[in-house]
PDB file of C-alpha atoms in Angstrom:
ATOM      1  CA  SER F   1     -11.310  22.831  11.986  1.00 34.00           C
ATOM      2  CA  THR F   2     -12.154  22.666   8.120  1.00 36.00           C
ATOM      3  CA  PRO F   3     -13.526  19.739   6.599  1.00 36.00           C
ATOM      4  CA  LEU F   4     -11.912  18.663   3.303  1.00 39.00           C
ATOM      5  CA  TYR F   5     -15.315  17.462   2.437  1.00 35.00           C
ATOM      6  CA  SER F   6     -18.765  16.660   3.950  1.00 32.00           C
ATOM      7  CA  SER F   7     -18.815  13.967   6.861  1.00 35.00           C
ATOM      8  CA  ALA F   8     -19.530  10.651   5.800  1.00 38.00           C
ATOM      9  CA  ALA F   9     -20.080   7.280   7.587  1.00 36.00           C
ATOM     10  CA  SER F  10     -16.586   7.405   9.400  1.00 39.00           C
ATOM     11  CA  ASP F  11     -14.038  10.106   8.934  1.00 40.00           C
ATOM     12  CA  VAL F  12     -10.316  10.230   9.337  1.00 39.00           C
ATOM     13  CA  TYR F  13      -9.271  13.048  11.696  1.00 35.00           C
ATOM     14  CA  LYS F  14      -6.121  14.239  13.698  1.00 36.00           C
ATOM     15  CA  ARG F  15      -6.702  16.444  16.804  1.00 34.00           C
ATOM     16  CA  GLN F  16      -4.986  19.922  16.762  1.00 38.00           C
ATOM     17  CA  GLY F  17      -5.746  20.837  13.311  1.00 43.00           C
ATOM     18  CA  THR F  18      -8.442  18.343  12.469  1.00 39.00           C
ATOM     19  CA  ARG F  19      -9.049  17.262   8.708  1.00 45.00           C
ATOM     20  CA  PHE F  20     -12.024  15.290   7.835  1.00 45.00           C
ATOM     21  CA  ILE F  21     -11.544  12.979   4.465  1.00 52.00           C
ATOM     22  CA  SER F  22     -14.625  11.480   3.299  1.00 49.00           C
ATOM     23  CA  ALA F  23     -16.311  10.670  -0.051  1.00 49.00           C
ATOM     24  CA  GLY F  24     -20.191  11.377   0.373  1.00 50.00           C
ATOM     25  CA  SER F  25     -23.004  10.573   2.577  1.00 50.00           C
ATOM     26  CA  ASN F  26     -23.090   6.646   1.865  1.00 60.00           C
ATOM     27  CA  CYS F  27     -19.455   5.650   2.324  1.00 69.00           C
ATOM     28  CA  SER F  28     -16.664   4.981   4.806  1.00 84.00           C
ATOM     29  CA  THR F  29     -13.202   6.033   4.771  1.00 87.00           C
ATOM     30  CA  TYR F  30     -10.368   4.354   6.848  1.00 91.00           C
ATOM     31  CA  GLY F  31      -6.902   5.693   7.698  1.00 94.00           C
ATOM     32  CA  GLN F  32      -4.306   3.007   7.903  1.00 94.00           C
ATOM     33  CA  SER F  33      -0.984   4.269   8.068  1.00 96.00           C
ATOM     34  CA  VAL F  34       0.905   7.871   8.430  1.00 97.00           C
ATOM     35  CA  PHE F  35       4.326   9.048   7.178  1.00 98.00           C
ATOM     36  CA  VAL F  36       6.062  12.505   7.945  1.00 98.00           C
ATOM     37  CA  ASP F  37       9.063  13.384   5.489  1.00 97.00           C
ATOM     38  CA  GLY F  38      12.099  15.659   5.976  1.00 95.00           C
ATOM     39  CA  SER F  39      10.128  18.793   5.340  1.00 96.00           C
ATOM     40  CA  GLY F  40       7.345  17.985   7.767  1.00 97.00           C
ATOM     41  CA  ASN F  41       4.780  17.136   4.995  1.00 98.00           C
ATOM     42  CA  VAL F  42       2.360  14.435   6.145  1.00 98.00           C
ATOM     43  CA  TYR F  43       0.987  11.356   4.167  1.00 98.00           C
ATOM     44  CA  LEU F  44      -1.934   9.236   5.089  1.00 97.00           C
ATOM     45  CA  ALA F  45      -2.721   5.818   3.241  1.00 97.00           C
ATOM     46  CA  GLY F  46      -6.083   4.364   3.397  1.00 95.00           C
ATOM     47  CA  THR F  47      -9.176   2.964   1.882  1.00 93.00           C
ATOM     48  CA  VAL F  48     -12.214   4.160   0.657  1.00 91.00           C
ATOM     49  CA  ASP F  49     -15.567   2.100   0.629  1.00 88.00           C
ATOM     50  CA  TRP F  50     -17.674   3.877  -1.801  1.00 80.00           C
ATOM     51  CA  GLY F  51     -21.075   1.952  -1.099  1.00 68.00           C
ATOM     52  CA  ALA F  52     -22.794   1.135  -4.169  1.00 57.00           C
ATOM     53  CA  THR F  53     -21.223   3.507  -6.618  1.00 60.00           C
ATOM     54  CA  ALA F  54     -17.804   5.085  -7.021  1.00 58.00           C
ATOM     55  CA  TYR F  55     -17.951   8.845  -6.595  1.00 66.00           C
ATOM     56  CA  PRO F  56     -14.372   9.949  -7.106  1.00 68.00           C
ATOM     57  CA  ASP F  57     -15.300  13.705  -7.437  1.00 69.00           C
ATOM     58  CA  SER F  58     -16.536  13.581  -3.852  1.00 68.00           C
ATOM     59  CA  PHE F  59     -13.477  12.325  -2.209  1.00 73.00           C
ATOM     60  CA  SER F  60     -10.940  14.644  -0.644  1.00 68.00           C
ATOM     61  CA  THR F  61     -10.537  17.710  -2.734  1.00 76.00           C
ATOM     62  CA  THR F  62      -8.248  18.786  -5.739  1.00 84.00           C
ATOM     63  CA  PRO F  63      -5.611  18.228  -6.956  1.00 89.00           C
ATOM     64  CA  ARG F  64      -6.883  14.709  -7.022  1.00 88.00           C
ATOM     65  CA  TYR F  65      -5.868  11.889  -9.288  1.00 92.00           C
ATOM     66  CA  THR F  66      -7.288   8.633 -10.036  1.00 90.00           C
ATOM     67  CA  TYR F  67      -5.578   5.394 -11.567  1.00 92.00           C
ATOM     68  CA  GLY F  68      -7.051   2.033 -12.479  1.00 87.00           C
ATOM     69  CA  SER F  69     -10.688   0.971 -12.587  1.00 81.00           C
ATOM     70  CA  LEU F  70     -12.646   2.482  -9.252  1.00 82.00           C
ATOM     71  CA  TYR F  71     -14.981  -0.075  -8.016  1.00 78.00           C
ATOM     72  CA  ALA F  72     -16.467  -0.968  -4.386  1.00 82.00           C
ATOM     73  CA  THR F  73     -13.292  -0.170  -2.208  1.00 89.00           C
ATOM     74  CA  ASP F  74     -10.170   1.471  -3.601  1.00 92.00           C
ATOM     75  CA  ALA F  75      -6.793   2.209  -1.876  1.00 94.00           C
ATOM     76  CA  PHE F  76      -5.636   6.178  -1.432  1.00 95.00           C
ATOM     77  CA  VAL F  77      -2.778   8.095  -0.141  1.00 96.00           C
ATOM     78  CA  ILE F  78      -2.996  11.885   0.489  1.00 96.00           C
ATOM     79  CA  LYS F  79      -0.372  14.666   0.941  1.00 97.00           C
ATOM     80  CA  PHE F  80      -0.860  17.389   3.632  1.00 96.00           C
ATOM     81  CA  ASN F  81       1.478  19.880   4.618  1.00 97.00           C
ATOM     82  CA  ASN F  82       2.594  20.024   8.695  1.00 96.00           C
ATOM     83  CA  SER F  83      -0.763  22.154   9.203  1.00 96.00           C
ATOM     84  CA  LEU F  84      -2.770  19.189   7.550  1.00 95.00           C
ATOM     85  CA  ASN F  85      -3.810  21.397   4.548  1.00 94.00           C
ATOM     86  CA  HIS F  86      -4.479  19.206   1.717  1.00 94.00           C
ATOM     87  CA  ILE F  87      -1.642  19.233  -0.969  1.00 96.00           C
ATOM     88  CA  ALA F  88      -2.974  16.458  -3.307  1.00 96.00           C
ATOM     89  CA  SER F  89      -4.605  13.138  -3.391  1.00 95.00           C
ATOM     90  CA  ALA F  90      -4.439   9.835  -5.213  1.00 95.00           C
ATOM     91  CA  ILE F  91      -7.143   7.268  -5.441  1.00 93.00           C
ATOM     92  CA  VAL F  92      -5.944   3.619  -6.835  1.00 94.00           C
ATOM     93  CA  GLY F  93      -8.347   0.743  -7.715  1.00 89.00           C
ATOM     94  CA  GLY F  94      -9.300  -2.023  -9.946  1.00 86.00           C
ATOM     95  CA  SER F  95     -12.737  -3.702 -11.035  1.00 83.00           C
ATOM     96  CA  ALA F  96     -12.790  -5.465  -7.474  1.00 82.00           C
ATOM     97  CA  GLY F  97     -11.988  -4.653  -4.061  1.00 86.00           C
ATOM     98  CA  ASP F  98      -8.617  -2.913  -3.247  1.00 92.00           C
ATOM     99  CA  GLU F  99      -7.188  -1.498   0.083  1.00 95.00           C
ATOM    100  CA  GLY F 100      -4.411   0.792   0.648  1.00 96.00           C
ATOM    101  CA  TRP F 101      -2.377  -0.318   4.228  1.00 96.00           C
ATOM    102  CA  THR F 102       1.092   1.437   4.039  1.00 97.00           C
ATOM    103  CA  VAL F 103       2.801   4.609   2.874  1.00 98.00           C
ATOM    104  CA  PHE F 104       6.556   5.609   2.675  1.00 98.00           C
ATOM    105  CA  VAL F 105       8.381   8.563   1.114  1.00 98.00           C
ATOM    106  CA  ASP F 106      11.988   8.212  -0.026  1.00 98.00           C
ATOM    107  CA  ASN F 107      14.930  10.754   0.109  1.00 96.00           C
ATOM    108  CA  LEU F 108      14.045  11.838  -3.383  1.00 97.00           C
ATOM    109  CA  SER F 109      10.163  12.429  -2.480  1.00 97.00           C
ATOM    110  CA  ASN F 110       8.768   9.566  -4.267  1.00 98.00           C
ATOM    111  CA  ILE F 111       5.937   8.143  -2.652  1.00 98.00           C
ATOM    112  CA  TYR F 112       4.895   4.409  -2.135  1.00 98.00           C
ATOM    113  CA  LEU F 113       1.681   2.672  -1.502  1.00 98.00           C
ATOM    114  CA  GLY F 114       1.054  -0.827  -0.323  1.00 97.00           C
ATOM    115  CA  GLY F 115      -1.800  -2.876   0.360  1.00 96.00           C
ATOM    116  CA  TYR F 116      -3.795  -5.664  -1.739  1.00 94.00           C
ATOM    117  CA  SER F 117      -6.132  -6.003  -4.813  1.00 92.00           C
ATOM    118  CA  ILE F 118      -8.619  -8.802  -5.653  1.00 89.00           C
ATOM    119  CA  ASN F 119      -8.349  -7.810  -9.508  1.00 76.00           C
ATOM    120  CA  SER F 120      -4.500  -6.689 -10.265  1.00 76.00           C
ATOM    121  CA  SER F 121      -5.327  -7.056 -13.928  1.00 80.00           C
ATOM    122  CA  ASN F 122      -6.718  -3.733 -14.330  1.00 84.00           C
ATOM    123  CA  PHE F 123      -5.238  -2.303 -10.830  1.00 88.00           C
ATOM    124  CA  SER F 124      -3.139   1.209 -10.874  1.00 84.00           C
ATOM    125  CA  SER F 125      -1.721   2.644 -14.435  1.00 77.00           C
ATOM    126  CA  SER F 126      -0.690   0.245 -17.321  1.00 75.00           C
ATOM    127  CA  ASN F 127       2.634   2.287 -17.527  1.00 78.00           C
ATOM    128  CA  SER F 128       5.753   0.399 -16.086  1.00 88.00           C
ATOM    129  CA  LYS F 129       3.412  -2.309 -14.260  1.00 90.00           C
ATOM    130  CA  PHE F 130       5.328  -5.424 -13.363  1.00 92.00           C
ATOM    131  CA  ILE F 131       3.857  -9.009 -12.473  1.00 92.00           C
ATOM    132  CA  LEU F 132       5.902 -10.754  -9.823  1.00 93.00           C
ATOM    133  CA  GLY F 133       4.542 -14.228  -9.801  1.00 89.00           C
ATOM    134  CA  THR F 134       1.330 -16.011 -10.667  1.00 80.00           C
ATOM    135  CA  SER F 135      -1.819 -14.045  -9.794  1.00 71.00           C
ATOM    136  CA  GLY F 136      -4.113 -15.691  -7.359  1.00 74.00           C
ATOM    137  CA  SER F 137      -7.392 -14.827  -5.538  1.00 80.00           C
ATOM    138  CA  SER F 138      -5.764 -11.432  -3.985  1.00 88.00           C
ATOM    139  CA  ASP F 139      -2.396  -9.947  -4.877  1.00 92.00           C
ATOM    140  CA  ALA F 140      -0.192  -7.479  -2.677  1.00 95.00           C
ATOM    141  CA  PHE F 141       1.046  -4.473  -4.536  1.00 95.00           C
ATOM    142  CA  VAL F 142       3.347  -1.526  -4.260  1.00 97.00           C
ATOM    143  CA  VAL F 143       2.675   1.602  -5.981  1.00 97.00           C
ATOM    144  CA  LYS F 144       5.493   4.395  -6.472  1.00 97.00           C
ATOM    145  CA  PHE F 145       4.201   7.851  -7.439  1.00 97.00           C
ATOM    146  CA  SER F 146       5.705  11.280  -8.238  1.00 97.00           C
ATOM    147  CA  SER F 147       5.978  13.525  -5.149  1.00 97.00           C
ATOM    148  CA  ASN F 148       2.938  15.426  -6.076  1.00 97.00           C
ATOM    149  CA  LEU F 149       1.115  12.259  -6.898  1.00 97.00           C
ATOM    150  CA  SER F 150       0.213  13.180 -10.499  1.00 96.00           C
ATOM    151  CA  ASN F 151       2.054  10.367 -11.814  1.00 95.00           C
ATOM    152  CA  VAL F 152       2.420   6.747 -11.207  1.00 95.00           C
ATOM    153  CA  LEU F 153       5.947   6.043 -11.729  1.00 96.00           C
ATOM    154  CA  SER F 154       5.724   2.044 -11.529  1.00 95.00           C
ATOM    155  CA  THR F 155       3.348  -0.584  -9.885  1.00 95.00           C
ATOM    156  CA  ALA F 156       4.661  -3.913  -8.625  1.00 95.00           C
ATOM    157  CA  ILE F 157       1.839  -6.954  -8.540  1.00 94.00           C
ATOM    158  CA  LEU F 158       3.357  -9.241  -5.893  1.00 95.00           C
ATOM    159  CA  THR F 159       1.371 -12.563  -6.153  1.00 92.00           C
ATOM    160  CA  SER F 160       1.256 -16.344  -5.457  1.00 92.00           C
ATOM    161  CA  SER F 161      -1.243 -18.922  -6.190  1.00 91.00           C
ATOM    162  CA  ASN F 162      -3.213 -17.731  -3.213  1.00 92.00           C
ATOM    163  CA  SER F 163      -3.738 -14.468  -1.434  1.00 92.00           C
ATOM    164  CA  ASP F 164      -0.982 -11.918  -0.649  1.00 94.00           C
ATOM    165  CA  TYR F 165      -0.724  -8.671   1.393  1.00 95.00           C
ATOM    166  CA  VAL F 166       1.418  -5.844   1.981  1.00 97.00           C
ATOM    167  CA  HIS F 167       1.918  -4.386   5.543  1.00 97.00           C
ATOM    168  CA  SER F 168       4.872  -2.432   5.444  1.00 97.00           C
ATOM    169  CA  ILE F 169       7.580  -0.724   3.156  1.00 98.00           C
ATOM    170  CA  TRP F 170      11.063   0.819   3.537  1.00 98.00           C
ATOM    171  CA  VAL F 171      13.195   2.452   1.085  1.00 98.00           C
ATOM    172  CA  ASP F 172      16.779   2.759   1.841  1.00 97.00           C
ATOM    173  CA  ASN F 173      19.339   5.100   0.865  1.00 96.00           C
ATOM    174  CA  ASN F 174      20.494   3.254  -2.275  1.00 96.00           C
ATOM    175  CA  GLY F 175      16.830   3.044  -3.649  1.00 97.00           C
ATOM    176  CA  TYR F 176      16.179  -0.642  -2.792  1.00 98.00           C
ATOM    177  CA  VAL F 177      12.678  -1.219  -1.524  1.00 98.00           C
ATOM    178  CA  TYR F 178      11.894  -3.679   1.195  1.00 98.00           C
ATOM    179  CA  VAL F 179       8.368  -4.906   1.707  1.00 98.00           C
ATOM    180  CA  ALA F 180       6.941  -6.890   4.449  1.00 97.00           C
ATOM    181  CA  GLY F 181       3.664  -8.705   4.415  1.00 97.00           C
ATOM    182  CA  GLN F 182       1.894 -11.967   4.460  1.00 95.00           C
ATOM    183  CA  THR F 183       1.576 -14.816   1.962  1.00 93.00           C
ATOM    184  CA  PHE F 184      -1.090 -17.718   2.002  1.00 91.00           C
ATOM    185  CA  ALA F 185       1.271 -19.572  -0.680  1.00 90.00           C
ATOM    186  CA  PRO F 186       4.733 -19.289   0.574  1.00 90.00           C
ATOM    187  CA  SER F 187       6.247 -21.858  -2.194  1.00 89.00           C
ATOM    188  CA  SER F 188       4.618 -19.716  -5.167  1.00 90.00           C
ATOM    189  CA  PHE F 189       4.863 -16.207  -3.719  1.00 93.00           C
ATOM    190  CA  VAL F 190       6.984 -14.200  -6.365  1.00 94.00           C
ATOM    191  CA  LEU F 191       9.724 -16.153  -6.767  1.00 92.00           C
ATOM    192  CA  ASN F 192       9.192 -20.108  -6.971  1.00 87.00           C
ATOM    193  CA  ASP F 193      10.829 -22.502  -4.683  1.00 86.00           C
ATOM    194  CA  GLY F 194      14.221 -23.420  -5.991  1.00 88.00           C
ATOM    195  CA  ASN F 195      15.074 -20.219  -6.772  1.00 93.00           C
ATOM    196  CA  PRO F 196      18.622 -19.533  -5.139  1.00 94.00           C
ATOM    197  CA  ASN F 197      17.370 -15.995  -4.034  1.00 95.00           C
ATOM    198  CA  LYS F 198      14.288 -16.971  -2.092  1.00 94.00           C
ATOM    199  CA  TYR F 199      15.183 -18.146   1.459  1.00 93.00           C
ATOM    200  CA  TYR F 200      13.139 -20.095   4.092  1.00 90.00           C
ATOM    201  CA  TYR F 201      13.500 -19.486   7.817  1.00 89.00           C
ATOM    202  CA  GLY F 202      11.933 -21.429  10.651  1.00 75.00           C
ATOM    203  CA  ASP F 203       9.166 -24.182  10.492  1.00 66.00           C
ATOM    204  CA  GLY F 204       6.752 -23.932   7.122  1.00 58.00           C
ATOM    205  CA  CYS F 205       3.582 -22.195   7.601  1.00 64.00           C
ATOM    206  CA  SER F 206       0.740 -22.186   5.420  1.00 72.00           C
ATOM    207  CA  TYR F 207       0.148 -18.512   6.047  1.00 83.00           C
ATOM    208  CA  ALA F 208       3.673 -17.155   6.298  1.00 91.00           C
ATOM    209  CA  ALA F 209       5.267 -13.721   6.857  1.00 94.00           C
ATOM    210  CA  PHE F 210       7.465 -12.508   3.931  1.00 95.00           C
ATOM    211  CA  LEU F 211      10.250  -9.783   3.511  1.00 97.00           C
ATOM    212  CA  LEU F 212      10.843  -8.927  -0.055  1.00 97.00           C
ATOM    213  CA  LYS F 213      13.668  -6.797  -1.461  1.00 98.00           C
ATOM    214  CA  LEU F 214      12.967  -4.868  -4.755  1.00 98.00           C
ATOM    215  CA  ASN F 215      15.051  -2.689  -7.244  1.00 97.00           C
ATOM    216  CA  ASN F 216      13.851   0.981  -7.096  1.00 97.00           C
ATOM    217  CA  SER F 217      12.029   0.705 -10.474  1.00 97.00           C
ATOM    218  CA  LEU F 218       9.824  -2.158  -8.696  1.00 97.00           C
ATOM    219  CA  SER F 219      10.663  -4.411 -11.830  1.00 96.00           C
ATOM    220  CA  SER F 220      12.414  -7.279 -10.397  1.00 96.00           C
ATOM    221  CA  ALA F 221      12.214  -9.004  -6.982  1.00 96.00           C
ATOM    222  CA  LEU F 222      16.263  -9.369  -5.912  1.00 97.00           C
ATOM    223  CA  SER F 223      15.488 -11.671  -2.854  1.00 97.00           C
ATOM    224  CA  VAL F 224      12.549 -12.829  -0.549  1.00 96.00           C
ATOM    225  CA  ALA F 225      12.567 -14.526   2.742  1.00 95.00           C
ATOM    226  CA  ILE F 226       9.741 -16.541   3.935  1.00 92.00           C
ATOM    227  CA  LEU F 227       9.412 -16.307   7.807  1.00 89.00           C
ATOM    228  CA  GLY F 228       8.059 -19.615   9.719  1.00 75.00           C
ATOM    229  CA  GLN F 229       6.808 -19.897  13.105  1.00 57.00           C
ATOM    230  CA  GLY F 230       9.868 -21.570  14.284  1.00 50.00           C
ATOM    231  CA  MET F 231      11.528 -18.222  13.796  1.00 47.00           C
ATOM    232  CA  PHE F 232       8.633 -15.926  15.231  1.00 47.00           C
ATOM    233  CA  GLN F 233       4.901 -15.908  15.197  1.00 45.00           C
ATOM    234  CA  TYR F 234       2.840 -13.090  14.736  1.00 44.00           C
ATOM    235  CA  ASN F 235      -0.633 -14.464  16.170  1.00 43.00           C
ATOM    236  CA  GLU F 236      -1.885 -17.678  14.926  1.00 42.00           C
ATOM    237  CA  TYR F 237      -1.333 -16.756  11.572  1.00 42.00           C
ATOM    238  CA  GLY F 238       2.479 -15.478  11.322  1.00 44.00           C
ATOM    239  CA  GLY F 239       1.289 -12.322   9.540  1.00 49.00           C
ATOM    240  CA  GLY F 240       4.145  -9.876   8.657  1.00 48.00           C
ATOM    241  CA  ARG F 241       3.083  -6.863  10.217  1.00 49.00           C
ATOM    242  CA  SER F 242       6.327  -5.380  11.455  1.00 44.00           C
ATOM    243  CA  ILE F 243      10.076  -5.981  10.877  1.00 42.00           C
ATOM    244  CA  PHE F 244      11.827  -7.399  13.744  1.00 37.00           C
ATOM    245  CA  TYR F 245      15.724  -7.551  14.611  1.00 33.00           C
TER     246      TYR F 245
END
């Protein structure tokens, strides 16, 4: 196997063609989600914990792109070919902790990264950045990249008056973006209560799963469903880690 960089406190790897991803000797890296596109390219989303200081030049290998203000922990997405040879990397952060939890690639090869940011005001690129809701203690995000990760096409910050997290993303053939996750303030998440495009299913929960539909530019929330424990329950918190039918 061929390391992408020197090993660190923890590494991400795959058998039968192992590739190690790290950021120096005093950090940790975490792989959270994998996606394989129609051409066989492999995408990995995760989080890098820099330790005391961010060293983006030590993470992965080039071409490598950074967006936002890197600090503490940051989200990443890496594109490999089918043999797990590196094609490109992107690191996305703000001035506090950020984590990448899910990745998806649409039929136009645009790449979507989801997770959460503790300080979304300087998270990601300022170009085509949309704040959907009122920022709380931590905000969910979806970042849309070009196919080679060299450009942020748009960023959606999905917020409420408390904490919010993205766990899953799907893009349909018409380009609509569906996001599943968890909000700690359902009544103020993205769309305020009373909006005709906001729906509640099941009993109320303090920590509720959500399913959100966005337009393709990530600039507008088309509808949101808040899913209470009367409909289904993911552990004691009702977290939205999967989409069920």
